[in-house]
Every structure is written in C-alpha cells, then in structure tokens.
PDB file of C-alpha atoms in Angstrom:
ATOM      1  CA  MET A 330    -135.764-106.152 114.985  1.00 74.00           C
ATOM      2  CA  ILE A 331    -138.765-105.240 115.542  1.00 82.00           C
ATOM      3  CA  ASP A 332    -140.665-101.889 115.675  1.00 84.00           C
ATOM      4  CA  SER A 333    -141.317-100.260 118.470  1.00 88.00           C
ATOM      5  CA  ARG A 334    -144.641 -98.932 117.070  1.00 87.00           C
ATOM      6  CA  ILE A 335    -145.816-102.388 117.058  1.00 89.00           C
ATOM      7  CA  ILE A 336    -144.431-103.849 120.477  1.00 90.00           C
ATOM      8  CA  LYS A 337    -145.585-100.095 122.176  1.00 91.00           C
ATOM      9  CA  PHE A 338    -149.398-101.896 120.887  1.00 91.00           C
ATOM     10  CA  PHE A 339    -149.000-105.209 121.940  1.00 93.00           C
ATOM     11  CA  ARG A 340    -148.473-103.580 125.157  1.00 94.00           C
ATOM     12  CA  LYS A 341    -150.693-101.227 125.919  1.00 94.00           C
ATOM     13  CA  HIS A 342    -153.549-103.578 124.730  1.00 95.00           C
ATOM     14  CA  HIS A 343    -154.933-107.136 126.799  1.00 95.00           C
ATOM     15  CA  VAL A 344    -157.458-109.231 123.997  1.00 96.00           C
ATOM     16  CA  LEU A 345    -156.196-110.600 120.418  1.00 96.00           C
ATOM     17  CA  THR A 346    -158.529-112.617 117.916  1.00 96.00           C
ATOM     18  CA  ILE A 347    -156.056-116.004 117.612  1.00 95.00           C
ATOM     19  CA  ALA A 348    -157.460-118.426 114.179  1.00 96.00           C
ATOM     20  CA  THR A 349    -156.600-121.689 113.819  1.00 96.00           C
ATOM     21  CA  SER A 350    -157.295-123.604 110.828  1.00 97.00           C
ATOM     22  CA  VAL A 351    -158.038-127.203 109.866  1.00 97.00           C
ATOM     23  CA  ASN A 352    -158.788-128.938 107.183  1.00 96.00           C
ATOM     24  CA  ASN A 353    -159.766-126.091 105.677  1.00 96.00           C
ATOM     25  CA  ASN A 354    -161.917-124.482 107.950  1.00 97.00           C
ATOM     26  CA  PRO A 355    -160.740-122.085 109.769  1.00 97.00           C
ATOM     27  CA  TRP A 356    -161.457-121.026 113.589  1.00 97.00           C
ATOM     28  CA  CYS A 357    -161.006-118.013 115.328  1.00 97.00           C
ATOM     29  CA  ALA A 358    -161.185-117.443 119.452  1.00 96.00           C
ATOM     30  CA  ASN A 359    -160.608-114.371 121.473  1.00 96.00           C
ATOM     31  CA  CYS A 360    -157.703-114.468 124.115  1.00 94.00           C
ATOM     32  CA  PHE A 361    -156.267-112.112 127.321  1.00 94.00           C
ATOM     33  CA  TYR A 362    -152.798-112.058 126.279  1.00 95.00           C
ATOM     34  CA  VAL A 363    -149.784-110.667 127.750  1.00 95.00           C
ATOM     35  CA  TYR A 364    -146.523-110.064 125.565  1.00 94.00           C
ATOM     36  CA  LEU A 365    -142.910-111.323 126.267  1.00 93.00           C
ATOM     37  CA  GLU A 366    -140.664-108.953 124.341  1.00 91.00           C
ATOM     38  CA  GLU A 367    -137.390-110.867 125.060  1.00 90.00           C
ATOM     39  CA  GLU A 368    -139.235-114.025 123.375  1.00 88.00           C
ATOM     40  CA  ASN A 369    -141.127-111.984 121.156  1.00 89.00           C
ATOM     41  CA  SER A 370    -144.300-113.772 122.414  1.00 91.00           C
ATOM     42  CA  LEU A 371    -148.031-113.757 122.914  1.00 93.00           C
ATOM     43  CA  VAL A 372    -148.751-115.004 126.486  1.00 94.00           C
ATOM     44  CA  PHE A 373    -152.245-116.262 126.520  1.00 92.00           C
ATOM     45  CA  THR A 374    -154.741-119.383 128.339  1.00 91.00           C
ATOM     46  CA  SER A 375    -156.491-122.204 126.510  1.00 89.00           C
ATOM     47  CA  GLY A 376    -158.606-125.038 127.362  1.00 85.00           C
ATOM     48  CA  GLY A 377    -158.007-128.076 125.896  1.00 84.00           C
ATOM     49  CA  ASP A 378    -161.584-128.845 125.364  1.00 88.00           C
ATOM     50  CA  THR A 379    -161.851-125.700 123.370  1.00 92.00           C
ATOM     51  CA  ARG A 380    -162.371-125.627 119.363  1.00 94.00           C
ATOM     52  CA  HIS A 381    -158.749-123.485 119.045  1.00 93.00           C
ATOM     53  CA  GLY A 382    -157.182-125.380 121.691  1.00 91.00           C
ATOM     54  CA  GLN A 383    -157.596-128.194 120.166  1.00 94.00           C
ATOM     55  CA  GLU A 384    -156.547-127.455 116.565  1.00 94.00           C
ATOM     56  CA  PHE A 385    -153.431-126.220 118.053  1.00 92.00           C
ATOM     57  CA  GLU A 386    -152.659-129.566 118.412  1.00 91.00           C
ATOM     58  CA  LEU A 387    -153.477-130.648 114.935  1.00 95.00           C
ATOM     59  CA  ASN A 388    -151.712-127.379 113.160  1.00 95.00           C
ATOM     60  CA  ASN A 389    -150.186-124.968 115.697  1.00 93.00           C
ATOM     61  CA  ILE A 390    -149.594-122.635 112.667  1.00 94.00           C
ATOM     62  CA  VAL A 391    -151.750-119.847 113.658  1.00 95.00           C
ATOM     63  CA  ALA A 392    -152.896-116.053 112.842  1.00 94.00           C
ATOM     64  CA  GLY A 393    -154.251-113.491 114.735  1.00 94.00           C
ATOM     65  CA  THR A 394    -154.530-109.455 115.445  1.00 94.00           C
ATOM     66  CA  VAL A 395    -154.789-106.647 118.216  1.00 95.00           C
ATOM     67  CA  VAL A 396    -157.356-104.430 117.379  1.00 92.00           C
ATOM     68  CA  LEU A 397    -157.841-100.816 119.287  1.00 89.00           C
ATOM     69  CA  GLU A 398    -161.488-100.400 118.898  1.00 87.00           C
ATOM     70  CA  THR A 399    -162.838 -97.452 117.339  1.00 86.00           C
ATOM     71  CA  MET A 400    -165.980 -95.284 116.221  1.00 90.00           C
ATOM     72  CA  ILE A 401    -163.468 -93.120 114.106  1.00 90.00           C
ATOM     73  CA  LEU A 402    -163.216 -94.456 110.972  1.00 84.00           C
ATOM     74  CA  GLY A 403    -159.468 -92.925 110.277  1.00 83.00           C
ATOM     75  CA  LYS A 404    -158.189 -93.847 114.162  1.00 84.00           C
ATOM     76  CA  ILE A 405    -158.664 -98.135 113.658  1.00 84.00           C
ATOM     77  CA  ARG A 406    -155.708 -99.262 114.029  1.00 87.00           C
ATOM     78  CA  GLY A 407    -154.274-103.212 114.757  1.00 89.00           C
ATOM     79  CA  ILE A 408    -151.508-105.506 113.884  1.00 91.00           C
ATOM     80  CA  GLN A 409    -152.237-108.852 112.519  1.00 90.00           C
ATOM     81  CA  PHE A 410    -149.615-111.962 113.542  1.00 91.00           C
ATOM     82  CA  GLN A 411    -148.317-114.865 112.155  1.00 91.00           C
ATOM     83  CA  GLY A 412    -147.356-117.503 114.465  1.00 91.00           C
ATOM     84  CA  ILE A 413    -146.402-120.767 115.889  1.00 92.00           C
ATOM     85  CA  VAL A 414    -148.377-122.367 119.183  1.00 92.00           C
ATOM     86  CA  SER A 415    -146.362-124.358 121.895  1.00 91.00           C
ATOM     87  CA  GLU A 416    -146.931-124.866 125.147  1.00 90.00           C
ATOM     88  CA  PRO A 417    -143.871-123.386 126.667  1.00 91.00           C
ATOM     89  CA  ILE A 418    -142.114-126.038 129.232  1.00 91.00           C
ATOM     90  CA  GLY A 419    -139.104-125.559 132.849  1.00 94.00           C
ATOM     91  CA  GLU A 420    -138.082-121.962 133.135  1.00 94.00           C
ATOM     92  CA  SER A 421    -140.357-120.584 130.040  1.00 92.00           C
ATOM     93  CA  LEU A 422    -143.438-122.257 131.465  1.00 91.00           C
ATOM     94  CA  SER A 423    -142.635-120.238 134.601  1.00 93.00           C
ATOM     95  CA  LYS A 424    -141.741-117.000 133.294  1.00 94.00           C
ATOM     96  CA  ALA A 425    -145.201-117.230 131.045  1.00 92.00           C
ATOM     97  CA  LYS A 426    -147.299-117.974 133.609  1.00 92.00           C
ATOM     98  CA  ARG A 427    -145.750-115.370 136.011  1.00 93.00           C
ATOM     99  CA  ALA A 428    -146.154-113.026 133.210  1.00 95.00           C
ATOM    100  CA  TYR A 429    -149.690-113.593 132.927  1.00 93.00           C
ATOM    101  CA  LEU A 430    -150.454-113.601 136.050  1.00 92.00           C
ATOM    102  CA  LEU A 431    -149.103-110.384 137.174  1.00 94.00           C
ATOM    103  CA  ARG A 432    -151.562-109.188 133.918  1.00 94.00           C
ATOM    104  CA  PHE A 433    -154.247-110.952 134.922  1.00 93.00           C
ATOM    105  CA  PRO A 434    -154.321-111.181 139.034  1.00 89.00           C
ATOM    106  CA  CYS A 435    -157.573-112.253 138.722  1.00 86.00           C
ATOM    107  CA  CYS A 436    -157.268-115.008 137.033  1.00 83.00           C
ATOM    108  CA  SER A 437    -157.023-118.217 137.185  1.00 77.00           C
ATOM    109  CA  LEU A 438    -154.658-121.092 135.627  1.00 79.00           C
ATOM    110  CA  ASN A 439    -156.341-123.893 136.814  1.00 75.00           C
ATOM    111  CA  GLY A 440    -157.618-125.958 134.241  1.00 69.00           C
ATOM    112  CA  TYR A 441    -156.070-123.814 131.646  1.00 77.00           C
ATOM    113  CA  GLN A 442    -152.978-124.249 129.209  1.00 80.00           C
ATOM    114  CA  VAL A 443    -150.686-121.162 128.951  1.00 84.00           C
ATOM    115  CA  MET A 444    -149.828-121.206 125.424  1.00 84.00           C
ATOM    116  CA  VAL A 445    -147.424-119.395 123.517  1.00 82.00           C
ATOM    117  CA  SER A 446    -147.619-117.762 120.257  1.00 83.00           C
ATOM    118  CA  LYS A 447    -143.605-116.998 119.110  1.00 79.00           C
ATOM    119  CA  THR A 448    -144.276-114.154 116.307  1.00 69.00           C
ATOM    120  CA  TYR A 449    -142.373-113.745 113.170  1.00 63.00           C
ATOM    121  CA  LYS A 450    -144.607-111.642 110.174  1.00 65.00           C
ATOM    122  CA  TYR A 451    -146.149-108.260 111.328  1.00 65.00           C
ATOM    123  CA  LYS A 452    -148.416-106.237 110.032  1.00 65.00           C
ATOM    124  CA  ASP A 453    -149.104-102.593 111.655  1.00 61.00           C
ATOM    125  CA  ASP A 454    -152.657-100.862 109.665  1.00 59.00           C
TER     126      ASP A 454
END
C-alpha cells in the first residue's frame, strides 16, 4: 500500500522529471503529469522525436522525481520513484487521456504519445 503522504504529494504537483538511460548515457526531461491512484501510475506525454521518447523504446525502466520548489532549506520535499514506462492501450489509454486533459485542458495531444509510468519504488525526502 502506498503511503497517503505520497499520494497527496503526487496530486498536489503537476511537473515531474523523468530519467532514462541507454548505453550508460543518462538523460532527464521535465513533463506535466497526472497521477492515477487506482493504477498507481503517472500519466504524461512524450513525442517520438524527443530523446527521452526514443529512449523509452530501448529501455523502459526509468527513474524520476517530483519536487516542491522552495527557497527554505528545511522545507525541501520531494518524491523519488522508479517505474516502467509503457504506452497504454484500449480502455487504459482512454482513461489516461481523459485524466490528462481534465488536468491540463489547454494541452493538445496531437503529435504526442500518452505514456504511463507504473511506479514501483518510492522515497519521500
């Protein structure tokens, strides 16, 4: 079971940093996301022409962070996670798109793939 503080933190924020690695060459990208609690998944978009989008195809195991920005040293909070990225299909894709567009109604999904990171390890610092 996921700690309720982690769920609350994921819901409160909307930008994640996702890290990929191929041939021992790491890369990070920032993406808007929405958290699907029932699936324990982070939904975000990626273009096939982006480096991280191409690297998901070669190695779908990722790491990432969601962080609270603050200038107060003692208030720095964040979640570090590991996950497996995939492109949802069928009803999972429909649900992911609905949730993403509800959270970000100004975004267009044209030309972008909806991706899901099934998260399986967390650390709350």
